[in-house]
Amino acid sequence: MKYRAVIFDLDGVICSTDEYHFAAWKQLAEAIGVTDFSRADSELQRGVSRMESLEIILRKSERRFSEEEKIALAERKNQIYRSMLEGMSEADLPGSVRTTLFALRERGLKLAIGSSSKNTAFILERLGLGGFFDAVADGNMISRGKPDPEVFLKAAELLALEPCNCLVVEDAVAGIQAALAGGFGAAGLGGAAKFEGTTYPLSSLSDLLAIVT
Ligand code: BG6
Ligand code: MG
């Protein structure tokens, strides 16, 4: 078997926190007078770090912000986002995701998370997945965000596996680019399924079971 592990992105793959990201950024955008922050803009934020996501909004503002102000804005968004996450529970882990995770583990695959989010541990805890994964690499452990492969290389290192033996699952084009740059297989959901570089386009997470046989 070529793949010995699956490394999952978190937001938009394991859970629908991508919707909360959008709602929280929208709220922040409106507070600083950016009224045309759209879902198309939000697509560009998929997979990229918090500060880079902020820049995508600030491009739409006529005001110029200092580095200190930017840090404060990112923190403000994170507080809005965290209050949304507080309401999450195990019920927010889709049954099909749970079933797929257990089926993959049953087949002997190692399972890991490779996420840009600094809220990864909190989200996994809310979903009842604290301690479930064999390795978790997140935004607190890296200095370069996707499309740089650093977070996936960190996950592979924690698993003690070569990238070519790990399959990355992503909903973001930046994440697919990161996976390919690191020498990983790349499976894509949603927008990432339509991206030309994606090795395995998925219509649902359970399609993985046909790839890693
Ligand atoms: C990624 C999301 O998973 O995490 C991005 O796709 C987000 O939209 C990034 O900006 C950072 O998340 P956080 O939770 O650290 O603000
Ligand atoms: Mg994602």
mmCIF file of C-alpha atoms and ligand atoms in Angstrom:
data_model
loop_
_atom_site.group_PDB
_atom_site.id
_atom_site.type_symbol
_atom_site.label_atom_id
_atom_site.label_comp_id
_atom_site.label_asym_id
_atom_site.label_seq_id
_atom_site.Cartn_x
_atom_site.Cartn_y
_atom_site.Cartn_z
ATOM 1 C CA MET A 1 0.000 0.000 0.000
ATOM 2 C CA LYS A 2 1.469 3.336 -1.085
ATOM 3 C CA TYR A 3 -0.119 5.486 1.638
ATOM 4 C CA ARG A 4 0.574 4.700 5.253
ATOM 5 C CA ALA A 5 -1.025 7.860 6.662
ATOM 6 C CA VAL A 6 -3.665 10.463 5.898
ATOM 7 C CA ILE A 7 -3.019 14.072 6.959
ATOM 8 C CA PHE A 8 -6.240 16.065 7.197
ATOM 9 C CA ASP A 9 -6.647 19.785 6.991
ATOM 10 C CA LEU A 10 -9.102 20.801 9.735
ATOM 11 C CA ASP A 11 -11.259 23.819 8.777
ATOM 12 C CA GLY A 12 -13.544 22.839 5.894
ATOM 13 C CA VAL A 13 -12.447 19.188 5.864
ATOM 14 C CA ILE A 14 -13.118 17.701 9.317
ATOM 15 C CA CYS A 15 -15.655 20.380 10.304
ATOM 16 C CA SER A 16 -17.443 23.396 8.849
ATOM 17 C CA THR A 17 -15.540 26.041 10.804
ATOM 18 C CA ASP A 18 -14.878 27.708 7.438
ATOM 19 C CA GLU A 19 -18.406 29.126 7.812
ATOM 20 C CA TYR A 20 -17.528 30.646 11.204
ATOM 21 C CA HIS A 21 -14.323 32.112 9.764
ATOM 22 C CA PHE A 22 -16.404 33.810 7.085
ATOM 23 C CA ALA A 23 -18.985 35.151 9.552
ATOM 24 C CA ALA A 24 -16.319 36.455 11.963
ATOM 25 C CA TRP A 25 -14.257 38.152 9.226
ATOM 26 C CA LYS A 26 -17.448 39.660 7.781
ATOM 27 C CA GLN A 27 -18.280 41.155 11.168
ATOM 28 C CA LEU A 28 -14.768 42.597 11.500
ATOM 29 C CA ALA A 29 -14.801 43.918 7.917
ATOM 30 C CA GLU A 30 -18.038 45.803 8.543
ATOM 31 C CA ALA A 31 -16.688 47.242 11.793
ATOM 32 C CA ILE A 32 -13.815 48.849 9.849
ATOM 33 C CA GLY A 33 -16.018 50.082 7.016
ATOM 34 C CA VAL A 34 -15.358 47.322 4.459
ATOM 35 C CA THR A 35 -18.901 46.579 3.351
ATOM 36 C CA ASP A 36 -18.160 44.483 0.254
ATOM 37 C CA PHE A 37 -16.284 41.565 1.815
ATOM 38 C CA SER A 38 -17.763 38.626 -0.093
ATOM 39 C CA ARG A 39 -17.737 34.842 -0.199
ATOM 40 C CA ALA A 40 -15.381 35.097 -3.175
ATOM 41 C CA ASP A 41 -12.919 37.056 -0.983
ATOM 42 C CA SER A 42 -13.390 34.456 1.723
ATOM 43 C CA GLU A 43 -12.402 31.686 -0.720
ATOM 44 C CA LEU A 44 -8.982 33.355 -0.957
ATOM 45 C CA GLN A 45 -8.648 33.062 2.832
ATOM 46 C CA ARG A 46 -9.004 29.271 2.798
ATOM 47 C CA GLY A 47 -5.926 27.603 4.185
ATOM 48 C CA VAL A 48 -3.892 30.769 4.682
ATOM 49 C CA SER A 49 -2.789 32.156 8.046
ATOM 50 C CA ARG A 50 -4.806 34.557 10.204
ATOM 51 C CA MET A 51 -2.601 37.549 9.376
ATOM 52 C CA GLU A 52 -2.666 36.821 5.638
ATOM 53 C CA SER A 53 -6.425 36.411 5.831
ATOM 54 C CA LEU A 54 -6.618 39.866 7.427
ATOM 55 C CA GLU A 55 -4.571 41.348 4.562
ATOM 56 C CA ILE A 56 -7.184 40.052 2.092
ATOM 57 C CA ILE A 57 -9.758 42.254 3.874
ATOM 58 C CA LEU A 58 -7.468 45.254 4.305
ATOM 59 C CA ARG A 59 -6.833 45.312 0.538
ATOM 60 C CA LYS A 60 -10.460 46.463 0.310
ATOM 61 C CA SER A 61 -9.997 49.331 2.770
ATOM 62 C CA GLU A 62 -8.809 52.821 1.914
ATOM 63 C CA ARG A 63 -7.332 53.185 5.383
ATOM 64 C CA ARG A 64 -3.765 52.164 6.135
ATOM 65 C CA PHE A 65 -3.151 50.273 9.358
ATOM 66 C CA SER A 66 0.023 49.988 11.410
ATOM 67 C CA GLU A 67 1.404 46.565 12.356
ATOM 68 C CA GLU A 68 0.090 47.060 15.899
ATOM 69 C CA GLU A 69 -3.369 47.889 14.624
ATOM 70 C CA LYS A 70 -3.313 44.807 12.384
ATOM 71 C CA ILE A 71 -2.431 42.578 15.321
ATOM 72 C CA ALA A 72 -5.304 44.113 17.296
ATOM 73 C CA LEU A 73 -7.722 43.563 14.389
ATOM 74 C CA ALA A 74 -6.673 39.922 14.021
ATOM 75 C CA GLU A 75 -7.144 39.440 17.756
ATOM 76 C CA ARG A 76 -10.587 41.049 17.579
ATOM 77 C CA LYS A 77 -11.619 38.686 14.795
ATOM 78 C CA ASN A 78 -10.259 35.746 16.754
ATOM 79 C CA GLN A 79 -12.369 36.694 19.767
ATOM 80 C CA ILE A 80 -15.515 36.776 17.617
ATOM 81 C CA TYR A 81 -14.498 33.454 16.058
ATOM 82 C CA ARG A 82 -13.704 31.852 19.442
ATOM 83 C CA SER A 83 -17.122 32.793 20.793
ATOM 84 C CA MET A 84 -18.636 30.956 17.814
ATOM 85 C CA LEU A 85 -16.422 27.928 18.473
ATOM 86 C CA GLU A 86 -17.627 27.846 22.108
ATOM 87 C CA GLY A 87 -20.998 26.690 20.794
ATOM 88 C CA MET A 88 -19.512 23.679 19.014
ATOM 89 C CA SER A 89 -19.885 20.142 20.306
ATOM 90 C CA GLU A 90 -19.461 16.540 19.189
ATOM 91 C CA ALA A 91 -22.663 17.023 17.195
ATOM 92 C CA ASP A 92 -20.644 19.258 14.831
ATOM 93 C CA LEU A 93 -18.521 16.316 13.713
ATOM 94 C CA PRO A 94 -20.464 14.977 10.720
ATOM 95 C CA GLY A 95 -21.333 11.287 11.041
ATOM 96 C CA SER A 96 -19.782 10.577 7.623
ATOM 97 C CA VAL A 97 -16.478 12.119 8.770
ATOM 98 C CA ARG A 98 -16.454 10.066 11.965
ATOM 99 C CA THR A 99 -17.227 6.846 10.056
ATOM 100 C CA THR A 100 -14.478 7.543 7.513
ATOM 101 C CA LEU A 101 -11.887 8.297 10.209
ATOM 102 C CA PHE A 102 -12.641 5.048 12.018
ATOM 103 C CA ALA A 103 -12.676 3.026 8.775
ATOM 104 C CA LEU A 104 -9.241 4.410 7.800
ATOM 105 C CA ARG A 105 -7.823 3.608 11.212
ATOM 106 C CA GLU A 106 -9.298 0.124 10.994
ATOM 107 C CA ARG A 107 -7.256 -0.373 7.801
ATOM 108 C CA GLY A 108 -4.079 0.402 9.723
ATOM 109 C CA LEU A 109 -3.490 3.936 8.481
ATOM 110 C CA LYS A 110 -1.998 6.587 10.732
ATOM 111 C CA LEU A 111 -4.161 9.703 10.951
ATOM 112 C CA ALA A 112 -2.900 13.259 11.439
ATOM 113 C CA ILE A 113 -3.970 16.890 11.286
ATOM 114 C CA GLY A 114 -2.079 19.536 9.301
ATOM 115 C CA SER A 115 -3.842 22.855 9.881
ATOM 116 C CA SER A 116 -2.852 26.528 9.663
ATOM 117 C CA SER A 117 -5.157 27.261 12.583
ATOM 118 C CA LYS A 118 -3.860 28.273 15.988
ATOM 119 C CA ASN A 119 -7.235 27.155 17.361
ATOM 120 C CA THR A 120 -6.725 23.531 16.270
ATOM 121 C CA ALA A 121 -6.426 21.982 19.751
ATOM 122 C CA PHE A 122 -9.533 23.840 20.966
ATOM 123 C CA ILE A 123 -11.602 22.755 17.951
ATOM 124 C CA LEU A 124 -10.520 19.106 18.198
ATOM 125 C CA GLU A 125 -11.467 19.154 21.877
ATOM 126 C CA ARG A 126 -14.920 20.597 21.098
ATOM 127 C CA LEU A 127 -15.485 17.903 18.460
ATOM 128 C CA GLY A 128 -14.560 15.146 20.885
ATOM 129 C CA LEU A 129 -11.376 14.409 18.921
ATOM 130 C CA GLY A 130 -8.841 15.582 21.509
ATOM 131 C CA GLY A 131 -6.210 12.827 21.603
ATOM 132 C CA PHE A 132 -7.724 10.966 18.621
ATOM 133 C CA PHE A 133 -5.057 11.739 16.014
ATOM 134 C CA ASP A 134 -1.619 10.123 15.884
ATOM 135 C CA ALA A 135 -0.084 13.551 15.212
ATOM 136 C CA VAL A 136 -1.287 17.152 15.160
ATOM 137 C CA ALA A 137 0.668 19.893 13.380
ATOM 138 C CA ASP A 138 -0.905 23.342 13.566
ATOM 139 C CA GLY A 139 -0.423 27.075 13.110
ATOM 140 C CA ASN A 140 1.426 27.374 16.424
ATOM 141 C CA MET A 141 4.260 25.158 15.181
ATOM 142 C CA ILE A 142 5.143 26.810 11.894
ATOM 143 C CA SER A 143 6.642 30.031 10.596
ATOM 144 C CA ARG A 144 5.478 29.731 6.972
ATOM 145 C CA GLY A 145 1.821 29.169 6.089
ATOM 146 C CA LYS A 146 0.297 27.220 3.204
ATOM 147 C CA PRO A 147 1.106 27.139 0.253
ATOM 148 C CA ASP A 148 4.445 26.458 1.949
ATOM 149 C CA PRO A 149 4.543 22.754 2.901
ATOM 150 C CA GLU A 150 5.924 23.360 6.416
ATOM 151 C CA VAL A 151 2.826 22.267 8.362
ATOM 152 C CA PHE A 152 2.490 19.002 6.401
ATOM 153 C CA LEU A 153 6.222 18.280 6.670
ATOM 154 C CA LYS A 154 5.873 18.787 10.430
ATOM 155 C CA ALA A 155 2.974 16.302 10.524
ATOM 156 C CA ALA A 156 4.996 13.737 8.517
ATOM 157 C CA GLU A 157 7.947 14.243 10.850
ATOM 158 C CA LEU A 158 5.728 13.668 13.896
ATOM 159 C CA LEU A 159 4.428 10.489 12.243
ATOM 160 C CA ALA A 160 8.019 9.471 11.342
ATOM 161 C CA LEU A 161 6.919 8.889 7.721
ATOM 162 C CA GLU A 162 8.127 10.123 4.325
ATOM 163 C CA PRO A 163 5.834 12.617 2.540
ATOM 164 C CA CYS A 164 5.366 10.226 -0.409
ATOM 165 C CA ASN A 165 3.722 7.751 1.983
ATOM 166 C CA CYS A 166 1.224 10.355 3.258
ATOM 167 C CA LEU A 167 -1.953 11.548 1.573
ATOM 168 C CA VAL A 168 -3.053 15.118 2.388
ATOM 169 C CA VAL A 169 -6.760 16.018 2.317
ATOM 170 C CA GLU A 170 -7.586 19.672 1.680
ATOM 171 C CA ASP A 171 -10.432 22.022 0.812
ATOM 172 C CA ALA A 172 -8.072 24.897 -0.087
ATOM 173 C CA VAL A 173 -6.072 25.416 -3.266
ATOM 174 C CA ALA A 174 -3.233 26.810 -1.099
ATOM 175 C CA GLY A 175 -3.310 23.536 0.839
ATOM 176 C CA ILE A 176 -3.117 21.401 -2.312
ATOM 177 C CA GLN A 177 -0.174 23.506 -3.492
ATOM 178 C CA ALA A 178 1.495 22.992 -0.105
ATOM 179 C CA ALA A 179 0.958 19.232 -0.279
ATOM 180 C CA LEU A 180 2.399 18.981 -3.799
ATOM 181 C CA ALA A 181 5.360 21.204 -2.912
ATOM 182 C CA GLY A 182 6.162 18.879 -0.014
ATOM 183 C CA GLY A 183 5.982 15.697 -2.112
ATOM 184 C CA PHE A 184 2.664 14.464 -0.648
ATOM 185 C CA GLY A 185 -0.314 12.980 -2.478
ATOM 186 C CA ALA A 186 -3.120 15.561 -2.577
ATOM 187 C CA ALA A 187 -6.839 14.830 -2.279
ATOM 188 C CA GLY A 188 -9.203 17.796 -2.692
ATOM 189 C CA LEU A 189 -12.735 18.552 -1.529
ATOM 190 C CA GLY A 190 -14.997 21.410 -2.671
ATOM 191 C CA GLY A 191 -13.067 24.090 -4.559
ATOM 192 C CA ALA A 192 -9.863 22.084 -4.194
ATOM 193 C CA ALA A 193 -11.491 19.162 -6.062
ATOM 194 C CA LYS A 194 -11.724 21.399 -9.135
ATOM 195 C CA PHE A 195 -8.099 22.555 -8.954
ATOM 196 C CA GLU A 196 -6.034 21.107 -11.828
ATOM 197 C CA GLY A 197 -3.112 20.042 -9.623
ATOM 198 C CA THR A 198 -5.246 17.920 -7.272
ATOM 199 C CA THR A 199 -4.200 14.263 -7.493
ATOM 200 C CA TYR A 200 -7.507 12.862 -6.216
ATOM 201 C CA PRO A 201 -10.673 15.000 -6.530
ATOM 202 C CA LEU A 202 -13.185 13.906 -3.857
ATOM 203 C CA SER A 203 -16.925 14.452 -3.781
ATOM 204 C CA SER A 204 -17.027 13.403 -0.128
ATOM 205 C CA LEU A 205 -14.496 12.371 2.507
ATOM 206 C CA SER A 206 -15.606 8.740 2.270
ATOM 207 C CA ASP A 207 -14.174 8.615 -1.291
ATOM 208 C CA LEU A 208 -10.817 8.262 0.491
ATOM 209 C CA LEU A 209 -11.672 4.655 1.261
ATOM 210 C CA ALA A 210 -11.374 3.808 -2.438
ATOM 211 C CA ILE A 211 -7.977 5.546 -2.727
ATOM 212 C CA VAL A 212 -6.089 4.115 0.210
ATOM 213 C CA THR A 213 -7.026 0.464 -0.250
HETATM 214 C C1 BG6 B 1 -7.172 27.818 8.187
HETATM 215 C C2 BG6 B 1 -8.356 28.514 7.591
HETATM 216 O O1 BG6 B 1 -7.473 26.490 8.478
HETATM 217 O O2 BG6 B 1 -6.758 28.475 9.393
HETATM 218 C C3 BG6 B 1 -8.027 29.980 7.354
HETATM 219 O O3 BG6 B 1 -8.695 27.894 6.362
HETATM 220 C C4 BG6 B 1 -7.596 30.612 8.679
HETATM 221 O O4 BG6 B 1 -9.160 30.628 6.825
HETATM 222 C C5 BG6 B 1 -6.413 29.855 9.241
HETATM 223 O O5 BG6 B 1 -7.251 31.977 8.489
HETATM 224 C C6 BG6 B 1 -5.938 30.391 10.581
HETATM 225 O O6 BG6 B 1 -6.900 30.107 11.558
HETATM 226 P P1 BG6 B 1 -6.885 30.659 13.047
HETATM 227 O O7 BG6 B 1 -7.896 29.771 13.748
HETATM 228 O O8 BG6 B 1 -5.509 30.467 13.578
HETATM 229 O O9 BG6 B 1 -7.278 32.079 12.994
HETATM 230 MG MG MG B 2 -9.355 24.150 5.101
#
